[in-house]
């Protein structure tokens, strides 16, 4: 049975592949698992039926048989654990790949999300002009640290893994901010991720939803 995920019916990113169904789609494509998508309106996401699966009324979710999951990182990990290609077979290397998944979502992403919130929801606040540079300074610290660790390697820990998938997706949120360009090795790392055939298929699939509007 094909798994079904949920995604925005009208994604606010207008098909840029920034919503969190994108890493899930990308993971499916990397492992060659076909999937179905149930598109949801904002209203439907807040209904009891959806909240029974996603208590916070968000996308994405994952359903297959009796299993229902939420949290994009947990869904990517589930896909990676059940299929080959996203976690190395060696136990230590596998643990490190999972470590990078957590690092992406809990260490690198938070200030990047703060920046998105500042730009989307706080522009009219009298303190916006003071806050934005503070948030961007926190992002710069993390990018410098990540850049130093990556060095001239292609991926964070030898072969491409679910850790790279989530890290690339997190960094993509910086878009045209210019922050990523301050570290050419990180910009090249993101470009390498985006050049993967699986990324391209996932990107095209989510973009097709926007194009059909
Ligand atoms: N931690 C959860 C996960 O990883 O699954 C967070 C899920 C989440 O934030 N979902 C968002 C959502 O459903 C969509 S992806 N929001 C509706 C709500 O909370 O009411 C976040 C997102 C939205 C839009 C853009 N964008 O436009 O660029 C990027 C990311």
CSV table of C-alpha atoms and ligand atoms in Angstrom, one decimal:
chain,number,residue,atom,x,y,z
A,1,UNK,CA,0.0,0.0,0.0
A,2,UNK,CA,1.4,3.4,-0.9
A,3,UNK,CA,1.8,5.9,1.9
A,4,UNK,CA,-0.2,9.1,1.8
A,5,UNK,CA,1.2,12.4,2.9
A,6,UNK,CA,-0.6,15.8,3.4
A,7,UNK,CA,0.6,19.0,1.8
A,8,UNK,CA,-0.8,22.6,1.4
A,9,UNK,CA,-3.5,23.0,-1.2
A,10,UNK,CA,-2.3,26.6,-1.6
A,11,UNK,CA,1.3,26.7,-0.4
A,12,UNK,CA,2.3,30.2,0.8
A,13,UNK,CA,5.7,29.7,-0.8
A,14,UNK,CA,4.1,29.6,-4.3
A,15,UNK,CA,5.9,26.4,-5.3
A,16,UNK,CA,9.4,27.2,-4.1
A,17,UNK,CA,9.6,23.9,-2.2
A,18,UNK,CA,10.0,25.4,1.2
A,19,UNK,CA,7.0,23.9,3.0
A,20,UNK,CA,7.7,20.8,5.0
A,21,UNK,CA,6.2,18.3,2.7
A,22,UNK,CA,9.2,18.9,0.5
A,23,UNK,CA,11.8,17.0,2.6
A,24,UNK,CA,9.3,14.1,2.9
A,25,UNK,CA,8.7,14.1,-0.9
A,26,UNK,CA,12.5,14.2,-1.4
A,27,UNK,CA,13.0,11.3,1.0
A,28,UNK,CA,10.5,9.2,-0.9
A,29,UNK,CA,12.2,10.0,-4.2
A,30,UNK,CA,15.6,9.1,-2.8
A,31,UNK,CA,14.5,5.7,-1.8
A,32,UNK,CA,12.2,5.1,-4.8
A,33,UNK,CA,9.0,4.7,-2.8
A,34,UNK,CA,5.9,6.0,-4.7
A,35,UNK,CA,3.5,8.0,-2.5
A,36,UNK,CA,0.1,9.7,-2.7
A,37,UNK,CA,-0.6,13.3,-1.5
A,38,UNK,CA,-3.8,14.6,0.1
A,39,UNK,CA,-3.9,18.4,-0.4
A,40,UNK,CA,-5.4,20.4,2.4
A,41,UNK,CA,-6.8,23.8,2.9
A,42,UNK,CA,-5.8,25.8,6.0
A,43,UNK,CA,-9.4,25.3,7.3
A,44,UNK,CA,-9.3,21.5,6.9
A,45,UNK,CA,-5.9,21.4,8.7
A,46,UNK,CA,-7.6,22.8,11.8
A,47,UNK,CA,-10.5,20.3,11.8
A,48,UNK,CA,-10.7,17.5,14.4
A,49,UNK,CA,-10.2,14.9,11.7
A,50,UNK,CA,-6.8,16.2,10.8
A,51,UNK,CA,-5.9,17.1,14.4
A,52,UNK,CA,-6.4,13.4,15.3
A,53,UNK,CA,-3.3,12.8,13.2
A,54,UNK,CA,-1.5,16.1,13.6
A,55,UNK,CA,-2.4,17.7,17.0
A,56,UNK,CA,-1.0,21.1,16.0
A,57,UNK,CA,-3.2,21.3,12.8
A,58,UNK,CA,-0.2,21.4,10.4
A,59,UNK,CA,1.2,19.6,7.4
A,60,UNK,CA,2.8,17.2,6.6
A,61,UNK,CA,1.4,14.0,7.9
A,62,UNK,CA,2.2,10.4,6.9
A,63,UNK,CA,-0.3,7.5,6.8
A,64,UNK,CA,0.3,3.9,5.8
A,65,UNK,CA,-1.9,1.1,7.1
A,66,UNK,CA,-2.4,1.6,10.8
A,67,UNK,CA,0.6,4.0,11.2
A,68,UNK,CA,0.0,7.7,11.2
A,69,UNK,CA,2.9,10.1,11.9
A,70,UNK,CA,3.5,13.8,12.0
A,71,UNK,CA,6.7,15.9,12.3
A,72,UNK,CA,8.6,16.0,9.0
A,73,UNK,CA,11.9,15.0,10.6
A,74,UNK,CA,10.2,11.9,12.2
A,75,UNK,CA,8.6,11.0,8.8
A,76,UNK,CA,11.9,11.3,7.0
A,77,UNK,CA,13.6,9.1,9.6
A,78,UNK,CA,10.8,6.6,9.3
A,79,UNK,CA,11.2,6.5,5.5
A,80,UNK,CA,15.0,6.2,5.9
A,81,UNK,CA,14.7,3.4,8.4
A,82,UNK,CA,12.4,1.3,6.2
A,83,UNK,CA,14.2,1.7,2.9
A,84,UNK,CA,17.8,1.7,1.8
A,85,UNK,CA,19.6,4.8,0.6
A,86,UNK,CA,19.3,7.4,3.3
A,87,UNK,CA,21.0,5.9,6.3
A,88,UNK,CA,24.4,4.1,6.0
A,89,UNK,CA,24.4,0.4,6.9
A,90,UNK,CA,27.3,0.8,9.4
A,91,UNK,CA,25.8,1.4,12.9
A,92,UNK,CA,28.1,4.2,13.9
A,93,UNK,CA,27.8,6.0,10.6
A,94,UNK,CA,24.0,5.6,10.9
A,95,UNK,CA,24.0,7.1,14.4
A,96,UNK,CA,26.0,10.1,13.0
A,97,UNK,CA,23.6,10.5,10.1
A,98,UNK,CA,20.7,10.7,12.6
A,99,UNK,CA,22.7,13.1,14.7
A,100,UNK,CA,22.9,15.4,11.7
A,101,UNK,CA,19.2,15.2,11.2
A,102,UNK,CA,18.7,16.5,14.7
A,103,UNK,CA,21.4,19.1,14.2
A,104,UNK,CA,19.6,20.4,11.1
A,105,UNK,CA,16.2,20.7,12.8
A,106,UNK,CA,17.2,21.7,16.4
A,107,UNK,CA,20.5,23.6,16.1
A,108,UNK,CA,20.7,25.2,12.6
A,109,UNK,CA,17.0,25.7,11.8
A,110,UNK,CA,15.6,27.7,14.8
A,111,UNK,CA,17.3,31.1,14.0
A,112,UNK,CA,16.4,30.6,10.3
A,113,UNK,CA,12.7,30.1,11.2
A,114,UNK,CA,13.0,33.2,13.5
A,115,UNK,CA,14.1,35.2,10.5
A,116,UNK,CA,11.1,34.0,8.4
A,117,UNK,CA,8.8,34.9,11.2
A,118,UNK,CA,10.4,38.3,11.6
A,119,UNK,CA,10.0,39.0,7.9
A,120,UNK,CA,6.5,37.6,7.6
A,121,UNK,CA,4.8,38.6,10.8
A,122,UNK,CA,6.8,41.3,12.5
A,123,UNK,CA,7.6,43.9,9.8
A,124,UNK,CA,5.1,46.4,11.3
A,125,UNK,CA,6.5,46.1,14.8
A,126,UNK,CA,8.4,49.1,16.1
A,127,UNK,CA,11.3,46.9,17.1
A,128,UNK,CA,11.5,45.0,13.8
A,129,UNK,CA,14.5,47.0,12.5
A,130,UNK,CA,16.4,46.2,15.7
A,131,UNK,CA,15.4,42.6,15.9
A,132,UNK,CA,16.2,41.4,12.4
A,133,UNK,CA,20.0,42.0,12.5
A,134,UNK,CA,20.1,40.2,15.9
A,135,UNK,CA,18.4,37.2,14.4
A,136,UNK,CA,20.6,37.3,11.3
A,137,UNK,CA,23.7,37.5,13.6
A,138,UNK,CA,22.6,34.2,15.2
A,139,UNK,CA,22.2,32.7,11.8
A,140,UNK,CA,25.7,33.8,10.8
A,141,UNK,CA,27.2,32.1,13.8
A,142,UNK,CA,25.6,28.8,12.9
A,143,UNK,CA,26.5,29.1,9.2
A,144,UNK,CA,30.1,29.8,10.1
A,145,UNK,CA,30.3,26.8,12.4
A,146,UNK,CA,28.6,24.6,9.8
A,147,UNK,CA,30.8,25.9,7.0
A,148,UNK,CA,33.9,25.1,9.1
A,149,UNK,CA,32.8,21.6,9.8
A,150,UNK,CA,31.8,20.9,6.2
A,151,UNK,CA,35.1,22.2,4.8
A,152,UNK,CA,35.6,21.0,1.3
A,153,UNK,CA,33.6,17.8,1.7
A,154,UNK,CA,30.6,17.0,-0.5
A,155,UNK,CA,28.4,15.9,2.4
A,156,UNK,CA,28.4,16.1,6.2
A,157,UNK,CA,29.6,12.6,6.9
A,158,UNK,CA,31.0,10.8,3.9
A,159,UNK,CA,28.0,9.6,1.8
A,160,UNK,CA,24.8,11.6,1.3
A,161,UNK,CA,22.3,10.8,4.0
A,162,UNK,CA,19.0,11.9,5.6
A,163,UNK,CA,21.2,14.3,7.6
A,164,UNK,CA,22.2,16.1,4.4
A,165,UNK,CA,18.7,16.0,3.1
A,166,UNK,CA,17.3,17.8,6.1
A,167,UNK,CA,20.3,20.2,6.4
A,168,UNK,CA,20.1,21.2,2.7
A,169,UNK,CA,16.3,21.8,3.1
A,170,UNK,CA,16.9,23.9,6.2
A,171,UNK,CA,19.5,26.0,4.4
A,172,UNK,CA,17.3,26.5,1.4
A,173,UNK,CA,15.0,28.6,3.6
A,174,UNK,CA,17.7,31.3,3.4
A,175,UNK,CA,16.8,31.7,-0.3
A,176,UNK,CA,17.9,35.1,-1.6
A,177,UNK,CA,18.9,36.5,1.8
A,178,UNK,CA,22.5,36.6,0.8
A,179,UNK,CA,23.5,34.8,4.1
A,180,UNK,CA,24.3,31.5,2.4
A,181,UNK,CA,26.5,33.2,-0.2
A,182,UNK,CA,28.8,34.4,2.6
A,183,UNK,CA,30.0,30.7,2.7
A,184,UNK,CA,30.7,29.4,-0.8
A,185,UNK,CA,31.1,25.9,0.5
A,186,UNK,CA,27.6,25.9,2.0
A,187,UNK,CA,26.1,27.5,-1.2
A,188,UNK,CA,27.8,24.7,-3.2
A,189,UNK,CA,26.5,22.1,-0.7
A,190,UNK,CA,22.9,23.3,-1.2
A,191,UNK,CA,23.4,23.3,-5.0
A,192,UNK,CA,24.7,19.7,-4.8
A,193,UNK,CA,21.6,18.7,-2.9
A,194,UNK,CA,19.3,20.5,-5.3
A,195,UNK,CA,21.0,18.9,-8.3
A,196,UNK,CA,20.2,15.4,-7.1
A,197,UNK,CA,17.6,13.8,-9.4
A,198,UNK,CA,15.4,12.8,-6.4
A,199,UNK,CA,15.4,16.5,-5.3
A,200,UNK,CA,14.4,17.6,-8.8
A,201,UNK,CA,11.5,15.1,-8.9
A,202,UNK,CA,10.2,16.1,-5.5
A,203,UNK,CA,10.5,19.8,-6.4
A,204,UNK,CA,8.7,19.3,-9.6
A,205,UNK,CA,5.9,17.4,-7.9
A,206,UNK,CA,5.2,20.1,-5.3
A,207,UNK,CA,5.5,22.8,-7.9
A,208,UNK,CA,2.9,21.1,-10.1
A,209,UNK,CA,0.4,21.7,-7.2
A,210,UNK,CA,1.0,25.4,-7.4
A,211,UNK,CA,1.0,25.4,-11.2
A,212,UNK,CA,-2.4,23.7,-11.2
A,213,UNK,CA,-4.0,26.5,-9.2
B,1,LIG,N1,7.8,20.7,13.2
B,1,LIG,C1,6.7,20.5,12.2
B,1,LIG,C2,7.2,19.6,11.1
B,1,LIG,O1,8.4,19.6,10.8
B,1,LIG,O2,6.4,18.8,10.5
B,1,LIG,C3,6.3,21.9,11.6
B,1,LIG,C4,5.2,21.7,10.6
B,1,LIG,C5,4.9,23.1,10.0
B,1,LIG,O3,5.4,24.1,10.4
B,1,LIG,N2,3.9,23.0,9.1
B,1,LIG,C6,3.5,24.3,8.4
B,1,LIG,C7,2.0,24.4,8.7
B,1,LIG,O4,1.3,23.5,8.5
B,1,LIG,C8,3.8,24.2,6.9
B,1,LIG,S1,5.5,24.1,6.6
B,1,LIG,N3,1.6,25.7,8.9
B,1,LIG,C9,0.2,26.0,9.1
B,1,LIG,C10,-0.1,26.3,10.5
B,1,LIG,O5,0.7,26.1,11.4
B,1,LIG,O6,-1.3,26.7,10.7
B,1,LIG,C11,6.2,25.6,7.2
B,1,LIG,C12,6.3,26.6,6.1
B,1,LIG,C13,5.3,27.3,5.6
B,1,LIG,C14,5.5,28.2,4.6
B,1,LIG,C15,6.7,28.4,4.1
B,1,LIG,N4,6.9,29.3,3.1
B,1,LIG,O7,5.9,30.0,2.6
B,1,LIG,O8,8.0,29.6,2.6
B,1,LIG,C16,7.8,27.7,4.6
B,1,LIG,C17,7.6,26.7,5.6
